[in-house]
mmCIF file of C-alpha atoms in Angstrom:
data_model
loop_
_atom_site.group_PDB
_atom_site.id
_atom_site.type_symbol
_atom_site.label_atom_id
_atom_site.label_comp_id
_atom_site.label_asym_id
_atom_site.label_seq_id
_atom_site.Cartn_x
_atom_site.Cartn_y
_atom_site.Cartn_z
ATOM 1 C CA TYR A 1 -29.738 29.830 18.541
ATOM 2 C CA ILE A 2 -26.522 31.044 17.849
ATOM 3 C CA TYR A 3 -25.781 30.450 21.864
ATOM 4 C CA THR A 4 -26.806 27.008 20.481
ATOM 5 C CA ALA A 5 -24.091 27.030 17.503
ATOM 6 C CA MET A 6 -21.489 27.639 19.557
ATOM 7 C CA GLY A 7 -21.610 25.486 22.116
ATOM 8 C CA LYS A 8 -22.950 27.719 24.551
ATOM 9 C CA LEU A 9 -26.112 25.675 25.561
ATOM 10 C CA ASP A 10 -26.335 26.831 29.455
ATOM 11 C CA GLU A 11 -25.976 30.784 27.719
ATOM 12 C CA ALA A 12 -28.764 29.761 25.318
ATOM 13 C CA ILE A 13 -31.149 28.396 27.125
ATOM 14 C CA GLU A 14 -31.181 31.237 29.493
ATOM 15 C CA CYS A 15 -32.128 33.473 26.487
ATOM 16 C CA MET A 16 -34.502 31.250 25.611
ATOM 17 C CA LEU A 17 -36.518 31.281 28.907
ATOM 18 C CA ARG A 18 -35.943 34.954 29.142
ATOM 19 C CA ALA A 19 -37.528 35.457 25.427
ATOM 20 C CA THR A 20 -40.260 32.911 26.826
ATOM 21 C CA GLN A 21 -40.296 35.157 29.609
ATOM 22 C CA LEU A 22 -40.859 38.434 27.412
ATOM 23 C CA ALA A 23 -43.879 36.254 25.513
ATOM 24 C CA PRO A 24 -45.635 34.129 27.718
ATOM 25 C CA ARG A 25 -47.621 32.993 24.952
ATOM 26 C CA SER A 26 -45.703 32.755 21.841
ATOM 27 C CA PRO A 27 -45.793 28.886 21.163
ATOM 28 C CA ALA A 28 -42.681 29.530 19.396
ATOM 29 C CA TYR A 29 -40.278 30.128 21.865
ATOM 30 C CA HIS A 30 -41.631 27.488 24.032
ATOM 31 C CA GLU A 31 -40.547 24.925 21.099
ATOM 32 C CA SER A 32 -36.691 26.961 20.504
ATOM 33 C CA VAL A 33 -36.731 26.138 25.103
ATOM 34 C CA ALA A 34 -37.655 22.315 24.261
ATOM 35 C CA VAL A 35 -35.286 21.577 21.150
ATOM 36 C CA VAL A 36 -32.181 23.071 22.947
ATOM 37 C CA TYR A 37 -32.877 20.916 26.544
ATOM 38 C CA SER A 38 -33.121 17.861 24.015
ATOM 39 C CA VAL A 39 -29.473 19.021 23.647
ATOM 40 C CA VAL A 40 -28.574 18.602 27.224
ATOM 41 C CA GLU A 41 -30.647 16.083 27.565
ATOM 42 C CA ARG A 42 -32.859 17.164 29.908
ATOM 43 C CA ARG A 43 -36.001 15.581 28.221
ATOM 44 C CA ASP A 44 -38.695 16.849 31.700
ATOM 45 C CA LYS A 45 -37.976 19.694 30.841
ATOM 46 C CA SER A 46 -38.315 19.680 27.009
ATOM 47 C CA GLN A 47 -41.231 17.632 26.718
ATOM 48 C CA HIS A 48 -42.898 20.490 29.058
ATOM 49 C CA HIS A 49 -41.611 23.290 27.074
ATOM 50 C CA ILE A 50 -42.991 21.299 23.853
ATOM 51 C CA ASP A 51 -46.277 20.204 25.271
ATOM 52 C CA LEU A 52 -47.311 23.937 26.605
ATOM 53 C CA ALA A 53 -46.036 25.177 22.789
ATOM 54 C CA ARG A 54 -48.674 22.556 21.550
ATOM 55 C CA GLN A 55 -51.354 23.894 24.196
ATOM 56 C CA LEU A 56 -50.346 27.542 22.885
ATOM 57 C CA ALA A 57 -50.863 26.722 19.341
ATOM 58 C CA GLY A 58 -54.347 25.767 20.276
ATOM 59 C CA ASP A 59 -56.772 23.468 18.147
ATOM 60 C CA GLU A 60 -54.548 23.419 15.061
ATOM 61 C CA PRO A 61 -51.249 23.278 16.243
ATOM 62 C CA PRO A 62 -48.537 23.900 13.463
ATOM 63 C CA VAL A 63 -46.209 20.957 11.857
ATOM 64 C CA TRP A 64 -43.799 21.692 13.114
ATOM 65 C CA ILE A 65 -44.118 20.864 16.871
ATOM 66 C CA GLU A 66 -44.861 17.519 15.540
ATOM 67 C CA VAL A 67 -42.019 17.195 13.219
ATOM 68 C CA TYR A 68 -39.810 18.386 16.567
ATOM 69 C CA THR A 69 -41.759 16.118 19.186
ATOM 70 C CA GLU A 70 -40.770 13.236 16.908
ATOM 71 C CA ALA A 71 -37.385 14.355 17.086
ATOM 72 C CA ILE A 72 -37.121 15.334 20.338
ATOM 73 C CA ASN A 73 -38.324 11.811 21.619
ATOM 74 C CA GLY A 74 -35.726 10.207 19.329
ATOM 75 C CA ASN A 75 -37.941 9.805 16.428
ATOM 76 C CA GLU A 76 -36.110 10.883 13.917
ATOM 77 C CA GLU A 77 -37.217 8.709 10.911
ATOM 78 C CA ASN A 78 -40.429 9.864 11.749
ATOM 79 C CA ALA A 79 -39.914 13.636 12.073
ATOM 80 C CA CYS A 80 -38.812 13.528 8.764
ATOM 81 C CA GLN A 81 -42.008 11.529 7.339
ATOM 82 C CA LEU A 82 -43.661 14.319 8.973
ATOM 83 C CA LEU A 83 -41.603 16.968 7.261
ATOM 84 C CA GLU A 84 -41.674 14.992 4.314
ATOM 85 C CA ALA A 85 -45.270 15.137 4.122
ATOM 86 C CA ALA A 86 -45.365 18.574 5.427
ATOM 87 C CA ILE A 87 -43.199 20.115 2.670
ATOM 88 C CA ARG A 88 -45.263 17.349 -0.102
ATOM 89 C CA ALA A 89 -49.227 19.003 1.270
ATOM 90 C CA GLY A 90 -47.361 22.901 1.034
ATOM 91 C CA GLN A 91 -47.446 23.501 4.743
ATOM 92 C CA ILE A 92 -43.870 23.875 4.839
ATOM 93 C CA SER A 93 -41.510 24.855 2.097
ATOM 94 C CA ARG A 94 -38.043 23.645 1.431
ATOM 95 C CA PRO A 95 -36.353 26.892 2.077
ATOM 96 C CA GLU A 96 -37.916 27.219 5.129
ATOM 97 C CA ALA A 97 -37.645 23.516 6.603
ATOM 98 C CA ARG A 98 -33.992 24.064 5.286
ATOM 99 C CA ARG A 99 -33.448 27.454 7.153
ATOM 100 C CA ASP A 100 -35.203 26.407 10.331
ATOM 101 C CA PRO A 101 -32.220 26.247 13.144
ATOM 102 C CA SER A 102 -34.664 24.144 15.465
ATOM 103 C CA LEU A 103 -34.497 21.603 12.787
ATOM 104 C CA SER A 104 -30.281 21.534 11.951
ATOM 105 C CA ILE A 105 -30.118 20.620 15.613
ATOM 106 C CA LEU A 106 -32.525 17.679 15.559
ATOM 107 C CA LEU A 107 -31.567 16.284 12.605
ATOM 108 C CA ASP A 108 -28.807 14.939 10.575
ATOM 109 C CA ALA A 109 -27.667 16.739 7.776
ATOM 110 C CA ALA A 110 -27.797 14.451 5.629
ATOM 111 C CA GLN A 111 -31.479 13.740 6.315
ATOM 112 C CA LEU A 112 -32.314 17.595 5.872
ATOM 113 C CA ASP A 113 -29.974 17.443 2.631
ATOM 114 C CA ALA A 114 -32.006 15.298 1.469
ATOM 115 C CA LEU A 115 -35.454 16.222 2.245
ATOM 116 C CA THR A 116 -35.029 20.563 1.333
ATOM 117 C CA GLY A 117 -32.617 19.255 -1.347
#
């Protein structure tokens, strides 16, 4: 995520792909790769990794995957609604959402502040 914040997206992808190689059964690493691929507009690769994350998560994938999927697919309003519902249901805490680097990449800062403030 540091490379992503610095705008070094190729390096970010390289590091995140390495993480998926080291822990191929970890949904979180595939979520992260999907997010960065969405930033560089590689929808095919982004979708592949988010689908893989969902598959690895099993029968009850974490709500994060659905929030990320909506945002990656350009449905920020749906992503925000899912996030807000998850916060209200106690599935995600406001501090968790505020600190999540993927959300800060995918959602507008004002939207995220309004949901987590």
